[in-house]
mmCIF file of C-alpha atoms in Angstrom:
data_model
loop_
_atom_site.group_PDB
_atom_site.id
_atom_site.type_symbol
_atom_site.label_atom_id
_atom_site.label_comp_id
_atom_site.label_asym_id
_atom_site.label_seq_id
_atom_site.Cartn_x
_atom_site.Cartn_y
_atom_site.Cartn_z
ATOM 1 C CA MET A 256 -44.422 55.214 36.603
ATOM 2 C CA LYS A 257 -42.807 56.718 33.481
ATOM 3 C CA ARG A 258 -39.476 56.792 35.276
ATOM 4 C CA ALA A 259 -39.821 53.074 36.124
ATOM 5 C CA VAL A 260 -40.705 52.187 32.535
ATOM 6 C CA SER A 261 -37.768 54.224 31.242
ATOM 7 C CA SER A 262 -35.462 52.452 33.695
ATOM 8 C CA LEU A 263 -36.686 49.056 32.518
ATOM 9 C CA LEU A 264 -36.231 49.975 28.858
ATOM 10 C CA LEU A 265 -32.733 51.273 29.570
ATOM 11 C CA ALA A 266 -31.814 48.081 31.435
ATOM 12 C CA ALA A 267 -33.166 45.908 28.615
ATOM 13 C CA THR A 268 -31.205 47.931 26.071
ATOM 14 C CA CYS A 269 -27.984 47.556 28.093
ATOM 15 C CA ILE A 270 -28.500 43.803 28.444
ATOM 16 C CA ALA A 271 -29.133 43.436 24.707
ATOM 17 C CA MET A 272 -25.980 45.435 23.907
ATOM 18 C CA THR A 273 -23.967 43.288 26.316
ATOM 19 C CA LEU A 274 -25.209 39.968 24.958
ATOM 20 C CA SER A 275 -25.365 40.732 21.265
ATOM 21 C CA PRO A 276 -21.621 40.292 20.508
ATOM 22 C CA LEU A 277 -21.685 36.790 22.001
ATOM 23 C CA HIS A 278 -24.723 35.759 19.978
ATOM 24 C CA ALA A 279 -23.845 37.307 16.631
ATOM 25 C CA GLN A 280 -23.469 34.861 13.800
ATOM 26 C CA LEU A 281 -20.172 33.252 12.940
ATOM 27 C CA GLU A 282 -20.483 33.137 9.154
ATOM 28 C CA ASP A 283 -17.731 30.724 8.132
ATOM 29 C CA ILE A 284 -14.524 28.982 9.230
ATOM 30 C CA ARG A 285 -11.398 27.867 7.356
ATOM 31 C CA LEU A 286 -7.815 26.637 7.782
ATOM 32 C CA VAL A 287 -5.172 28.542 5.826
ATOM 33 C CA ASP A 288 -1.414 28.532 5.150
ATOM 34 C CA GLY A 289 -0.968 24.852 6.042
ATOM 35 C CA PRO A 290 1.563 22.638 4.237
ATOM 36 C CA PHE A 291 0.741 20.394 1.259
ATOM 37 C CA ASN A 292 -2.157 22.714 0.273
ATOM 38 C CA ASP A 293 -4.396 20.519 2.431
ATOM 39 C CA SER A 294 -7.616 21.899 3.863
ATOM 40 C CA HIS A 295 -7.325 19.900 7.109
ATOM 41 C CA ILE A 296 -4.334 21.754 8.530
ATOM 42 C CA GLY A 297 -3.494 25.416 9.045
ATOM 43 C CA ARG A 298 -4.226 28.622 10.890
ATOM 44 C CA VAL A 299 -7.828 28.902 12.092
ATOM 45 C CA GLU A 300 -9.756 31.830 10.650
ATOM 46 C CA VAL A 301 -13.408 32.712 11.151
ATOM 47 C CA MET A 302 -15.627 35.123 9.231
ATOM 48 C CA TYR A 303 -17.610 37.624 11.236
ATOM 49 C CA ASN A 304 -19.464 40.614 9.844
ATOM 50 C CA GLY A 305 -18.153 39.760 6.371
ATOM 51 C CA THR A 306 -14.474 39.881 7.391
ATOM 52 C CA TRP A 307 -12.029 37.032 7.989
ATOM 53 C CA GLY A 308 -10.057 37.118 11.239
ATOM 54 C CA THR A 309 -8.060 34.842 13.521
ATOM 55 C CA ILE A 310 -8.513 33.204 16.930
ATOM 56 C CA CYS A 311 -6.081 33.909 19.760
ATOM 57 C CA ASP A 312 -4.505 30.806 21.317
ATOM 58 C CA ASP A 313 -5.319 31.847 24.912
ATOM 59 C CA SER A 314 -7.205 28.857 26.392
ATOM 60 C CA TRP A 315 -7.189 27.146 22.958
ATOM 61 C CA SER A 316 -7.622 23.468 23.838
ATOM 62 C CA GLN A 317 -8.629 20.006 22.713
ATOM 63 C CA ASP A 318 -12.333 20.704 23.252
ATOM 64 C CA ASP A 319 -12.165 23.881 21.154
ATOM 65 C CA ALA A 320 -10.320 21.939 18.425
ATOM 66 C CA ALA A 321 -13.023 19.244 18.424
ATOM 67 C CA VAL A 322 -15.748 21.811 17.763
ATOM 68 C CA ALA A 323 -13.747 23.608 15.065
ATOM 69 C CA CYS A 324 -12.927 20.366 13.218
ATOM 70 C CA ARG A 325 -16.593 19.326 13.239
ATOM 71 C CA MET A 326 -17.546 22.700 11.783
ATOM 72 C CA LEU A 327 -15.042 22.056 8.995
ATOM 73 C CA GLY A 328 -16.577 18.646 8.279
ATOM 74 C CA PHE A 329 -13.875 16.486 9.886
ATOM 75 C CA ARG A 330 -14.496 13.703 12.390
ATOM 76 C CA PHE A 331 -11.212 13.902 14.303
ATOM 77 C CA HIS A 332 -9.088 16.641 15.835
ATOM 78 C CA LEU A 333 -5.429 15.634 15.890
ATOM 79 C CA CYS A 334 -3.713 18.622 17.477
ATOM 80 C CA TRP A 335 -4.147 22.352 17.985
ATOM 81 C CA PRO A 336 -0.771 24.120 17.645
ATOM 82 C CA PRO A 337 -0.516 27.543 19.308
ATOM 83 C CA GLY A 338 1.782 30.481 18.680
ATOM 84 C CA ALA A 339 1.134 31.171 14.989
ATOM 85 C CA THR A 340 2.589 27.800 13.968
ATOM 86 C CA PHE A 341 1.171 28.341 10.465
ATOM 87 C CA GLY A 342 2.205 31.965 10.219
ATOM 88 C CA GLU A 343 0.667 35.173 11.462
ATOM 89 C CA GLY A 344 -2.666 36.234 10.078
ATOM 90 C CA THR A 345 -3.754 39.743 9.179
ATOM 91 C CA GLY A 346 -6.847 41.706 9.982
ATOM 92 C CA PRO A 347 -8.873 41.404 13.162
ATOM 93 C CA ILE A 348 -8.439 38.867 15.940
ATOM 94 C CA TRP A 349 -12.069 37.935 16.318
ATOM 95 C CA MET A 350 -12.029 35.480 19.236
ATOM 96 C CA ASP A 351 -9.986 35.140 22.435
ATOM 97 C CA ASN A 352 -10.189 32.877 25.499
ATOM 98 C CA VAL A 353 -12.444 30.400 23.705
ATOM 99 C CA VAL A 354 -13.684 27.764 26.153
ATOM 100 C CA CYS A 355 -15.786 24.919 24.734
ATOM 101 C CA THR A 356 -17.036 21.735 26.365
ATOM 102 C CA GLY A 357 -16.494 19.817 23.106
ATOM 103 C CA SER A 358 -20.182 19.123 22.495
ATOM 104 C CA GLU A 359 -21.061 22.421 20.810
ATOM 105 C CA GLU A 360 -21.957 22.559 17.116
ATOM 106 C CA ASN A 361 -20.394 25.970 16.577
ATOM 107 C CA LEU A 362 -17.550 27.937 18.183
ATOM 108 C CA GLU A 363 -19.874 30.877 18.803
ATOM 109 C CA GLN A 364 -21.800 28.630 21.234
ATOM 110 C CA CYS A 365 -18.661 28.450 23.393
ATOM 111 C CA ARG A 366 -17.659 31.031 25.949
ATOM 112 C CA PHE A 367 -15.238 33.708 24.715
ATOM 113 C CA ASN A 368 -14.480 37.379 25.343
ATOM 114 C CA GLY A 369 -16.797 38.677 22.640
ATOM 115 C CA TRP A 370 -16.250 39.482 18.983
ATOM 116 C CA GLY A 371 -13.022 41.439 18.538
ATOM 117 C CA VAL A 372 -12.363 41.652 22.278
ATOM 118 C CA HIS A 373 -8.851 40.309 22.970
ATOM 119 C CA SER A 374 -5.470 40.931 24.581
ATOM 120 C CA CYS A 375 -3.363 39.269 21.862
ATOM 121 C CA ASP A 376 -1.392 39.965 18.718
ATOM 122 C CA HIS A 377 -1.059 37.756 15.654
ATOM 123 C CA SER A 378 1.942 35.913 17.103
ATOM 124 C CA GLU A 379 -0.680 34.059 19.163
ATOM 125 C CA ASP A 380 -2.864 32.919 16.267
ATOM 126 C CA ALA A 381 -4.305 29.440 16.896
ATOM 127 C CA GLY A 382 -3.709 26.507 14.537
ATOM 128 C CA LEU A 383 -5.474 23.221 13.944
ATOM 129 C CA VAL A 384 -4.920 19.785 12.413
ATOM 130 C CA CYS A 385 -8.058 17.741 11.605
ATOM 131 C CA ALA A 386 -8.724 14.359 9.966
ATOM 132 C CA SER A 387 -11.731 12.711 8.366
ATOM 133 C CA ALA A 388 -10.732 9.207 9.497
ATOM 134 C CA HIS A 389 -8.273 7.498 11.798
ATOM 135 C CA VAL A 390 -4.799 8.798 11.086
ATOM 136 C CA VAL A 391 -3.510 5.311 10.347
ATOM 137 C CA ASP A 392 -5.052 1.876 9.801
ATOM 138 C CA ALA A 393 -4.225 -1.260 11.774
ATOM 139 C CA PRO A 394 -1.243 -3.355 10.604
ATOM 140 C CA SER A 395 -2.144 -6.391 8.495
ATOM 141 C CA GLN A 396 -1.023 -10.025 8.121
ATOM 142 C CA VAL A 397 0.036 -10.354 11.775
ATOM 143 C CA ARG A 398 1.233 -13.920 12.306
ATOM 144 C CA VAL A 399 3.528 -16.103 14.411
ATOM 145 C CA THR A 400 6.742 -17.221 12.745
ATOM 146 C CA ASN A 401 8.530 -18.957 15.624
ATOM 147 C CA SER A 402 8.115 -19.997 19.258
ATOM 148 C CA THR A 403 10.402 -21.311 21.990
ATOM 149 C CA ASN A 404 9.841 -22.063 25.689
ATOM 150 C CA THR A 405 10.049 -18.355 26.577
ATOM 151 C CA THR A 406 9.732 -16.402 23.306
ATOM 152 C CA ILE A 407 7.266 -15.784 20.499
ATOM 153 C CA THR A 408 8.313 -14.187 17.211
ATOM 154 C CA ILE A 409 5.700 -12.405 15.128
ATOM 155 C CA GLU A 410 5.697 -10.466 11.874
ATOM 156 C CA TRP A 411 3.304 -7.987 10.290
ATOM 157 C CA MET A 412 2.841 -5.691 7.311
ATOM 158 C CA ALA A 413 2.773 -1.922 7.728
ATOM 159 C CA PRO A 414 -0.435 -0.061 6.874
ATOM 160 C CA PRO A 415 -0.403 2.843 4.404
ATOM 161 C CA ILE A 416 1.299 5.798 6.087
ATOM 162 C CA PRO A 417 -0.318 9.217 5.431
ATOM 163 C CA ARG A 418 1.578 11.783 3.423
ATOM 164 C CA GLY A 419 3.930 13.966 5.429
ATOM 165 C CA ILE A 420 4.410 11.471 8.268
ATOM 166 C CA THR A 421 8.068 10.908 9.138
ATOM 167 C CA LYS A 422 7.891 9.459 12.667
ATOM 168 C CA VAL A 423 6.335 6.008 12.988
ATOM 169 C CA GLN A 424 6.317 3.429 15.766
ATOM 170 C CA TYR A 425 4.528 0.149 16.394
ATOM 171 C CA ARG A 426 3.140 -0.989 19.734
ATOM 172 C CA VAL A 427 3.058 -4.747 20.327
ATOM 173 C CA ARG A 428 0.525 -5.749 22.998
ATOM 174 C CA TYR A 429 0.280 -9.196 24.568
ATOM 175 C CA GLU A 430 -1.566 -10.839 27.453
ATOM 176 C CA SER A 431 -2.497 -14.264 28.807
ATOM 177 C CA ASP A 432 -4.684 -15.761 31.512
ATOM 178 C CA ILE A 433 -1.872 -15.257 34.029
ATOM 179 C CA LEU A 434 -0.436 -11.997 32.659
ATOM 180 C CA PHE A 435 -2.062 -8.573 32.540
ATOM 181 C CA PRO A 436 -1.737 -6.735 29.200
ATOM 182 C CA ARG A 437 1.760 -5.542 28.428
ATOM 183 C CA SER A 438 3.207 -3.688 25.489
ATOM 184 C CA PHE A 439 6.449 -2.419 24.033
ATOM 185 C CA VAL A 440 7.251 0.047 21.267
ATOM 186 C CA ILE A 441 9.341 -0.398 18.123
ATOM 187 C CA ARG A 442 10.608 2.696 16.325
ATOM 188 C CA ALA A 443 10.372 2.515 12.560
ATOM 189 C CA SER A 444 10.641 4.460 9.331
ATOM 190 C CA ALA A 445 7.667 5.553 7.264
ATOM 191 C CA ASN A 446 9.252 3.693 4.339
ATOM 192 C CA ASP A 447 9.479 0.307 6.099
ATOM 193 C CA SER A 448 6.859 -2.177 4.935
ATOM 194 C CA ASN A 449 7.290 -5.396 6.918
ATOM 195 C CA PHE A 450 8.456 -6.127 10.456
ATOM 196 C CA SER A 451 9.503 -9.049 12.625
ATOM 197 C CA ARG A 452 9.990 -8.857 16.384
ATOM 198 C CA THR A 453 10.429 -11.329 19.239
ATOM 199 C CA ILE A 454 8.494 -11.121 22.517
ATOM 200 C CA ARG A 455 10.802 -12.413 25.255
ATOM 201 C CA ARG A 456 10.735 -13.568 28.872
ATOM 202 C CA LEU A 457 7.425 -15.397 28.558
ATOM 203 C CA VAL A 458 6.082 -18.296 30.601
ATOM 204 C CA PRO A 459 6.616 -21.760 29.010
ATOM 205 C CA GLY A 460 3.555 -23.608 27.762
ATOM 206 C CA THR A 461 1.288 -20.559 27.831
ATOM 207 C CA GLU A 462 -1.090 -19.146 25.211
ATOM 208 C CA TYR A 463 -1.008 -15.404 24.568
ATOM 209 C CA ASP A 464 -3.215 -12.949 22.676
ATOM 210 C CA VAL A 465 -0.998 -10.691 20.564
ATOM 211 C CA GLN A 466 -1.968 -7.459 18.774
ATOM 212 C CA VAL A 467 -0.108 -4.687 16.972
ATOM 213 C CA ARG A 468 -1.031 -1.071 16.237
ATOM 214 C CA ALA A 469 0.702 1.708 14.331
ATOM 215 C CA GLU A 470 1.389 5.071 15.976
ATOM 216 C CA VAL A 471 2.437 8.126 13.970
ATOM 217 C CA GLN A 472 3.493 11.653 14.741
ATOM 218 C CA TYR A 473 1.911 14.118 12.391
ATOM 219 C CA PRO A 474 3.861 17.274 11.501
ATOM 220 C CA TYR A 475 3.167 20.060 13.997
ATOM 221 C CA CYS A 476 1.737 17.576 16.535
ATOM 222 C CA THR A 477 3.856 16.785 19.585
ATOM 223 C CA ARG A 478 2.127 13.522 20.560
ATOM 224 C CA TYR A 479 1.904 10.217 18.741
ATOM 225 C CA LEU A 480 -1.506 9.476 17.238
ATOM 226 C CA PHE A 481 -2.736 5.942 16.726
ATOM 227 C CA GLY A 482 -5.399 3.859 15.058
ATOM 228 C CA ASN A 483 -6.912 0.541 16.063
ATOM 229 C CA TYR A 484 -5.078 -2.565 17.171
ATOM 230 C CA SER A 485 -4.943 -5.445 14.743
ATOM 231 C CA GLU A 486 -7.218 -8.408 15.420
ATOM 232 C CA ALA A 487 -5.735 -10.520 18.209
ATOM 233 C CA ILE A 488 -3.883 -13.674 17.185
ATOM 234 C CA LYS A 489 -3.255 -16.696 19.416
ATOM 235 C CA ALA A 490 0.393 -17.522 20.062
ATOM 236 C CA SER A 491 1.795 -20.129 22.464
ATOM 237 C CA THR A 492 5.184 -20.764 23.974
ATOM 238 C CA LEU A 493 6.491 -24.330 23.908
ATOM 239 C CA ASN A 494 6.314 -26.772 26.808
ATOM 240 C CA GLY A 495 9.946 -27.788 26.445
ATOM 241 C CA THR A 496 10.159 -31.238 27.995
ATOM 242 C CA GLY A 497 6.387 -31.570 27.957
ATOM 243 C CA LEU A 498 6.183 -30.340 31.546
ATOM 244 C CA ARG A 499 5.316 -26.832 32.603
ATOM 245 C CA LEU A 500 5.686 -24.633 35.632
ATOM 246 C CA GLU A 501 2.986 -25.884 37.979
ATOM 247 C CA ASP A 502 2.941 -23.296 40.765
ATOM 248 C CA VAL A 503 4.814 -20.414 42.375
ATOM 249 C CA ARG A 504 5.073 -19.304 45.990
ATOM 250 C CA LEU A 505 6.880 -16.946 48.383
ATOM 251 C CA VAL A 506 8.419 -18.466 51.516
ATOM 252 C CA ASN A 507 10.244 -17.299 54.642
ATOM 253 C CA GLY A 508 8.914 -13.739 54.367
ATOM 254 C CA THR A 509 9.083 -11.524 57.423
ATOM 255 C CA PHE A 510 5.675 -9.834 57.407
ATOM 256 C CA GLY A 511 3.324 -12.082 55.483
ATOM 257 C CA PRO A 512 2.662 -14.170 52.353
ATOM 258 C CA HIS A 513 3.177 -11.197 50.008
ATOM 259 C CA MET A 514 6.957 -11.283 50.414
ATOM 260 C CA GLY A 515 9.703 -13.873 50.584
ATOM 261 C CA ARG A 516 11.982 -16.124 48.574
ATOM 262 C CA VAL A 517 10.510 -17.106 45.194
ATOM 263 C CA GLU A 518 10.025 -20.828 44.651
ATOM 264 C CA VAL A 519 8.462 -22.607 41.681
ATOM 265 C CA LEU A 520 6.997 -26.085 41.368
ATOM 266 C CA TYR A 521 8.284 -28.006 38.338
ATOM 267 C CA ASP A 522 7.950 -31.732 37.698
ATOM 268 C CA GLY A 523 6.422 -32.104 41.165
ATOM 269 C CA GLN A 524 9.377 -30.516 42.964
ATOM 270 C CA TRP A 525 9.795 -27.079 44.551
ATOM 271 C CA GLY A 526 12.959 -25.124 43.706
ATOM 272 C CA THR A 527 14.330 -21.581 43.677
ATOM 273 C CA ILE A 528 15.146 -19.017 40.991
ATOM 274 C CA CYS A 529 18.677 -17.653 40.554
ATOM 275 C CA ASP A 530 18.920 -13.849 40.717
ATOM 276 C CA ASP A 531 20.993 -13.495 37.525
ATOM 277 C CA PHE A 532 19.072 -10.993 35.358
ATOM 278 C CA TRP A 533 16.234 -10.966 37.931
ATOM 279 C CA SER A 534 14.449 -7.692 37.185
ATOM 280 C CA TYR A 535 11.365 -5.613 37.778
ATOM 281 C CA ALA A 536 9.684 -7.203 34.743
ATOM 282 C CA ASP A 537 10.359 -10.725 36.097
ATOM 283 C CA ALA A 538 9.037 -9.753 39.519
ATOM 284 C CA ASP A 539 5.917 -8.295 37.928
ATOM 285 C CA ILE A 540 5.138 -11.575 36.155
ATOM 286 C CA ALA A 541 5.744 -13.588 39.326
ATOM 287 C CA CYS A 542 3.418 -11.370 41.355
ATOM 288 C CA GLU A 543 0.694 -11.630 38.721
ATOM 289 C CA MET A 544 1.007 -15.430 38.774
ATOM 290 C CA MET A 545 0.311 -15.376 42.510
#
């Protein structure tokens, strides 16, 4: 009986020793050595047992970044640069192979090797870029300045661009009852304040919803980050002669109604389309119309 009790106590002690590193308290977290002296960007360091140390970038991911940014008081995680992007730390490497689901309140609730258990050096220190709000606001004063049978010209004002941003682009999105949403990108400078662009190859006599959003590339982030689209504005192409394209069809196809020569009905008469400049984009619109 004594031997059984001793075995149970020994097993309990071993289990406690095994689990205790994973459940010890992470005391604090910070970002250091980032540019601009900003607290939202830098090398990730955590305090354990009264000592600051780093996190190895093995398995460092978007979900881990989300948890770390929340711990720091930020709503958004922008990117999570690996490889000691913000310089190599000193002292212990406290965490390695951190795997979060993104819903945790604290990094210590995520799976990892255990405090101080790692196979890294400081060249693999993890970094982080957080934000308290959307990186960039929606463009303002979006309006139509000109329309023709097949084009719509719009202009807009740039939103305030955050400090340090050098790469900016704008995505123009448009759709109609006969056209699925489409978009195109305009490269820009962070110093540009107003823009004017023409949407081309549209259907005559058709109303479109048009929106614009800003997309920026933050230093140390490889992807473009974006805010909300502007409120949609209504924009219509002109009817031209007062008549509009009435119908479209495919004829003389070999295997069914999904292929054939393109014909359009205009002013009550069917006719063809010349293949000059006929492209994938044109074909896409024609298929959507059918």
